[in-house]
Coordinates of C-alpha atoms in Angstrom, one line a residue:
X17 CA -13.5 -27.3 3.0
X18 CA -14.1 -23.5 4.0
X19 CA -10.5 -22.7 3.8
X20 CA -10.4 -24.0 0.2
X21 CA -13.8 -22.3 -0.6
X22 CA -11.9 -19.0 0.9
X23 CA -8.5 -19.5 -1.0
X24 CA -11.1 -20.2 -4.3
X25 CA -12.7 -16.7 -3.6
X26 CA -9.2 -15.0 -3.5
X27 CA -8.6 -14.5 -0.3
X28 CA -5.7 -16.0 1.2
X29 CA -6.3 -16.5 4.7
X30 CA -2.5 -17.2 5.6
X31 CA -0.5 -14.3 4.4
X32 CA 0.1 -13.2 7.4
X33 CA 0.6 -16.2 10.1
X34 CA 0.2 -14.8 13.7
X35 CA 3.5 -17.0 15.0
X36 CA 5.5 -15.3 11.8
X37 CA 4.3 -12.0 13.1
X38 CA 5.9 -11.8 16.4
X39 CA 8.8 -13.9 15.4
X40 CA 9.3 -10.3 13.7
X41 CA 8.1 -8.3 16.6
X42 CA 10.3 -10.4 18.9
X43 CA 13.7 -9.8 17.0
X44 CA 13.0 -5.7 16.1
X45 CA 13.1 -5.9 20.3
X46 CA 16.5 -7.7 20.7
X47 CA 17.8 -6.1 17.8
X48 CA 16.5 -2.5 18.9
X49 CA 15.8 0.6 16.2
X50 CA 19.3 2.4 16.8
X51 CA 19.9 3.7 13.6
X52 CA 18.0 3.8 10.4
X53 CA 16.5 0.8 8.7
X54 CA 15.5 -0.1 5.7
X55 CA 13.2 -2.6 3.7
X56 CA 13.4 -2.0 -0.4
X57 CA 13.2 1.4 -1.3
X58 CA 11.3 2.6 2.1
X59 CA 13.7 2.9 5.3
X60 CA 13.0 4.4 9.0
X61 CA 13.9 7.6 8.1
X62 CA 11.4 8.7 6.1
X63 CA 7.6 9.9 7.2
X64 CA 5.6 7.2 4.9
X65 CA 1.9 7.3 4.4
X66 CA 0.1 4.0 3.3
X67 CA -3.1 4.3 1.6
X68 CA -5.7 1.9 0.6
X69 CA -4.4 -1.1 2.5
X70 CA -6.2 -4.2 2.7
X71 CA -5.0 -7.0 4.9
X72 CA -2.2 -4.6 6.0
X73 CA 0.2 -7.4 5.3
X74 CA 2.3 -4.7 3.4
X75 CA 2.1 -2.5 6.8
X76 CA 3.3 -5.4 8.7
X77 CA 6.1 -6.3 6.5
X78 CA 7.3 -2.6 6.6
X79 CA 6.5 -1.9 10.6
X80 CA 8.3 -5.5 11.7
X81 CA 11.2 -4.4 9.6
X82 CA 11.7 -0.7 9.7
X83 CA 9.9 0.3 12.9
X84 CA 6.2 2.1 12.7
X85 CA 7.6 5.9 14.7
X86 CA 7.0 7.4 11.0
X87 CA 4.2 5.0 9.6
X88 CA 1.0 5.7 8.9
X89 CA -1.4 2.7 7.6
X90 CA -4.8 3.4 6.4
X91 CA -7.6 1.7 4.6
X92 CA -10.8 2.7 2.7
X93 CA -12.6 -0.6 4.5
X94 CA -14.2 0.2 8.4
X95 CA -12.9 -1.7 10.8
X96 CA -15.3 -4.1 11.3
X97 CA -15.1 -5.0 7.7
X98 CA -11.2 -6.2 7.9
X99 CA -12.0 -9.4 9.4
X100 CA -14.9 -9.8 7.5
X101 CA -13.6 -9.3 3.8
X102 CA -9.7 -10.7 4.8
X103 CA -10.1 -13.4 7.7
X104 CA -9.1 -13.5 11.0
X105 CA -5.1 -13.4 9.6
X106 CA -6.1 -9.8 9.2
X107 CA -7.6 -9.7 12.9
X108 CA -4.0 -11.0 13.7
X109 CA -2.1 -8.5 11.6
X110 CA -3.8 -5.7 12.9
X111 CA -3.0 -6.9 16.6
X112 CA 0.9 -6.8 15.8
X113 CA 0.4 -3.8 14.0
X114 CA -0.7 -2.4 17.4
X115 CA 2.2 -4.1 19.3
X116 CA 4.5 -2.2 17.0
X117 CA 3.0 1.1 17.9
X118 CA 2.3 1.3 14.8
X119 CA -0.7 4.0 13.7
X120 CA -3.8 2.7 11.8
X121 CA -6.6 4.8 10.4
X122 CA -9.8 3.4 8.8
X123 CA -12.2 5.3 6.3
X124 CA -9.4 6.8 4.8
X125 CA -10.4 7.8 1.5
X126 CA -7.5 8.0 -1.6
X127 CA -9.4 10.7 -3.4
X128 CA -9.4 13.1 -0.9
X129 CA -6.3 12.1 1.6
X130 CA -6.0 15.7 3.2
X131 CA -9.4 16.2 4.0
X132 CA -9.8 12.3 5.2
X133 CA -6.7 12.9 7.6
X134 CA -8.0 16.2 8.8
X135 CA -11.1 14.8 10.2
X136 CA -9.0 12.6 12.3
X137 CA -7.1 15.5 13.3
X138 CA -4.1 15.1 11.5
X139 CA -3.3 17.9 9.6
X140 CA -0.2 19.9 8.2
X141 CA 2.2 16.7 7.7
X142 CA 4.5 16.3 5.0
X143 CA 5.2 12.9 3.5
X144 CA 8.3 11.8 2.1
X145 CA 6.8 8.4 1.2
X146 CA 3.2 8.4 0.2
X147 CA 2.3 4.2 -1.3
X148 CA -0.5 2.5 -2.8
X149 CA -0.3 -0.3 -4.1
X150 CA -2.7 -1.7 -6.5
X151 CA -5.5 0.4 -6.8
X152 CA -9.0 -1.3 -7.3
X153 CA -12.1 0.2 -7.4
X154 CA -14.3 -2.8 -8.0
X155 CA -17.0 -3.9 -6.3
X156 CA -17.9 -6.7 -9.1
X157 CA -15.3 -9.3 -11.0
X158 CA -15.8 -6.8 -14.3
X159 CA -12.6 -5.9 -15.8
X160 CA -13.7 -3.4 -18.6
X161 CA -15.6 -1.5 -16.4
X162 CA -13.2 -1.4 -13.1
X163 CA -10.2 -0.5 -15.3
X164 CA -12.5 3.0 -16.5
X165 CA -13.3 3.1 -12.8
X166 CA -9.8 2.9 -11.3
X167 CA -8.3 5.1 -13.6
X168 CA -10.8 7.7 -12.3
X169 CA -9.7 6.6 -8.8
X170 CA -5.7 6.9 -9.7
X171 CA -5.9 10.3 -11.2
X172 CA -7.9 11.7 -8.2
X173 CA -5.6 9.8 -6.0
X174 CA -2.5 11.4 -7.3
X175 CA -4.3 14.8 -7.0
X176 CA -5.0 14.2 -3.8
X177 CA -1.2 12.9 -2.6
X178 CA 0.1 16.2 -4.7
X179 CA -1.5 18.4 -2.0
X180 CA 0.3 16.4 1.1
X181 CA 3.9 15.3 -0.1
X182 CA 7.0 16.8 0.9
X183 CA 7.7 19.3 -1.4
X184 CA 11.2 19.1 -2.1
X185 CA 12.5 15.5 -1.7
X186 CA 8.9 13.3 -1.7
X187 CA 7.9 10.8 -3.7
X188 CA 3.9 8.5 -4.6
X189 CA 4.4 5.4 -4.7
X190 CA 2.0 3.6 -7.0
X191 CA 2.1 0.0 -8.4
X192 CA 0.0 -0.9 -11.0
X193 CA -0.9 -4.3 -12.3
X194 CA 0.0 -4.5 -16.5
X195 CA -3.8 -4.4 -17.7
X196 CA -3.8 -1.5 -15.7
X197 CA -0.6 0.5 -17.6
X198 CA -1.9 -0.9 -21.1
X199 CA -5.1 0.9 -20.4
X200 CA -4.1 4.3 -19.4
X201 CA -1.1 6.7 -18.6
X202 CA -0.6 7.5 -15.4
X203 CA 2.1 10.0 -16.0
X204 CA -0.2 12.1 -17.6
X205 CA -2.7 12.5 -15.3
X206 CA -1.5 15.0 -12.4
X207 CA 0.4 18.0 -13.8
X208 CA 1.8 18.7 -10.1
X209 CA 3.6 15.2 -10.2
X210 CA 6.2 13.9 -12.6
X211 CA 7.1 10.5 -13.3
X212 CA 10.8 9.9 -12.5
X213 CA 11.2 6.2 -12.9
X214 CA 9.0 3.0 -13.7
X215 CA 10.9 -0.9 -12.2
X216 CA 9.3 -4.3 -11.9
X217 CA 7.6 -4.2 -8.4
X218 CA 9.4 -6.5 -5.9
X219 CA 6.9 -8.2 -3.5
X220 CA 9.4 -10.5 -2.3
X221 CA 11.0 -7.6 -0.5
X222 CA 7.9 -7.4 1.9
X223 CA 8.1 -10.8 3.6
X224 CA 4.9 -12.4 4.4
X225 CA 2.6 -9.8 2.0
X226 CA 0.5 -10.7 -0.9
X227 CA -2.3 -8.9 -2.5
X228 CA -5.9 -9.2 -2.0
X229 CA -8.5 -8.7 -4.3
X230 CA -10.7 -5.8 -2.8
X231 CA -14.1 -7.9 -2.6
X232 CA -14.2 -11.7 -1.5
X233 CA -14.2 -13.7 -5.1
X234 CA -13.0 -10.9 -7.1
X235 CA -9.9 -11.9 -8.6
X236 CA -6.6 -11.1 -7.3
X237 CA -4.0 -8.5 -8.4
X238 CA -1.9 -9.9 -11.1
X239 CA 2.2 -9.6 -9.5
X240 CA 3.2 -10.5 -13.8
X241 CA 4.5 -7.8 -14.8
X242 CA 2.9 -5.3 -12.3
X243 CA 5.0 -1.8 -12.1
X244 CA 6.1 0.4 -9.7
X245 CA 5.8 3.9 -10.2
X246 CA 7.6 7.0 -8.2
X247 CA 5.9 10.2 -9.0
X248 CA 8.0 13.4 -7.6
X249 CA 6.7 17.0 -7.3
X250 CA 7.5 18.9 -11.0
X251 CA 10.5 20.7 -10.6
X252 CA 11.3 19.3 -7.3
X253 CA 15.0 17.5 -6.1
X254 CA 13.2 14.2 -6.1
X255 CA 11.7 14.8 -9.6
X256 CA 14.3 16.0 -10.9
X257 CA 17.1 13.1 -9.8
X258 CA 14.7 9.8 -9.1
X259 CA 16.4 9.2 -5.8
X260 CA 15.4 6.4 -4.3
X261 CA 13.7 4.8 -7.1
X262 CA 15.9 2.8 -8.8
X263 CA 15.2 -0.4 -10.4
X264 CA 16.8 -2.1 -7.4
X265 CA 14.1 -0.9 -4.9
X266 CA 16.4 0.8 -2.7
X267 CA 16.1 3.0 0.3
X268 CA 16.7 6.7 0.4
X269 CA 15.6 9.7 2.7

């Protein structure tokens, strides 16, 4: 069936069902946003900046469960590719991503975040929270060569979130599958950020997200042992302490 042939290339075409969505959208109404909220380690209060999303199910998860006034989703794909490379779940996301008020960007490039946000006029903003999860490079099922490649694409990455966190209490986000970390050392590769902690990534936390390989029948991001890491700014409070980024995933400001 095409929905087998679909879930055989990778690409789950249900991770986000439409009736879950505004389930979620339905009770952040009746229960209202007074006060601050707060999903794993992220919560309402801080100004968080998601980068390289693919089926925004981890924007959805976040937005239906901490409100979207300080979120800020972006992808890499144009937005005529979403539906394209992710199903019409993604089409769905999207559309309670929009019900939220949430803010979505596309063409939003990880190696050069300030200069992609600044052509979409936003410029001059701080993040306390700046996330991506799994970074993939790949255009072609080829591990050998997309591990070279998205080590290249990590290092520039955390170059590039250097020049827009919060300087004194921010924190990248960055989760990293294990063939990944056996293959090179991310706290090496930005001088400007310091690792302060490393804990097994959580997914569960995020109800209804799961992550997609970035090319339909590429093979999708191993959750066995993946990692996340919280980079802080050297010499910075956040660097300094690791708060919010203890192995319990929980929230901080």
């Amino acid at each position: 069936s095409k929905k087998r042939k679909l879930q055989n290339q990778g690409i789950d075409q249900e991770v986000a069902d439409p009736k879950h969505q505004y389930q979620a959208i339905s009770r952040m109404i009746h229960d209202g946003m007074s006060g601050p909220k707060a999903l794993g380690p992220y919560s309402s209060n801080q100004n968080i900046l998601l980068v390289g999303e693919g089926d925004f199910s981890f924007a959805l998860a976040l937005a239906s469960n901490i409100g979207s006034a300080n979120l800020l989703c972006t992808s890499l794909d144009r937005s005529s590719q979403i539906q394209v490379k992710y199903g019409k779940s993604a089409t769905s996301t999207l559309n309670a991503l929009k019900s939220l008020g949430a803010r979505v960007l596309h063409e939003i490039d990880a190696k050069c975040l300030g200069e992609s946000l600044q052509s979409r006029s936003i410029q001059g903003t701080e993040y306390s929270r700046i996330v991506f999860l799994f970074p993939d490079s790949s255009q072609v099922d080829d591990e050998k060569t997309n591990l070279s490649k998205d080590e290249e694409l990590i290092r520039e990455f955390l170059s590039s979130a250097a020049d827009i966190i919060a300087r004194s209490s921010g924190q990248v986000h960055l989760v990293l599958t294990q063939e990944q970390l056996n293959s090179m050392d991310p706290a090496s590769m930005c001088p400007a950020l310091r690792l302060v902690t490393s804990s097994e990534f959580r997914p569960n936390l995020f109800p209804g997200y799961h992550p997609q390989p970035t090319w339909p029948g590429n093979t999708r991001p191993s959750l066995s042992r993946a990692r996340l890491l919280v980079f802080g700014v050297a010499g910075s409070e956040a660097a300094s302490c690791g708060q919010g980024a203890s192995g319990s995933q929980q929230a901080a400001a």
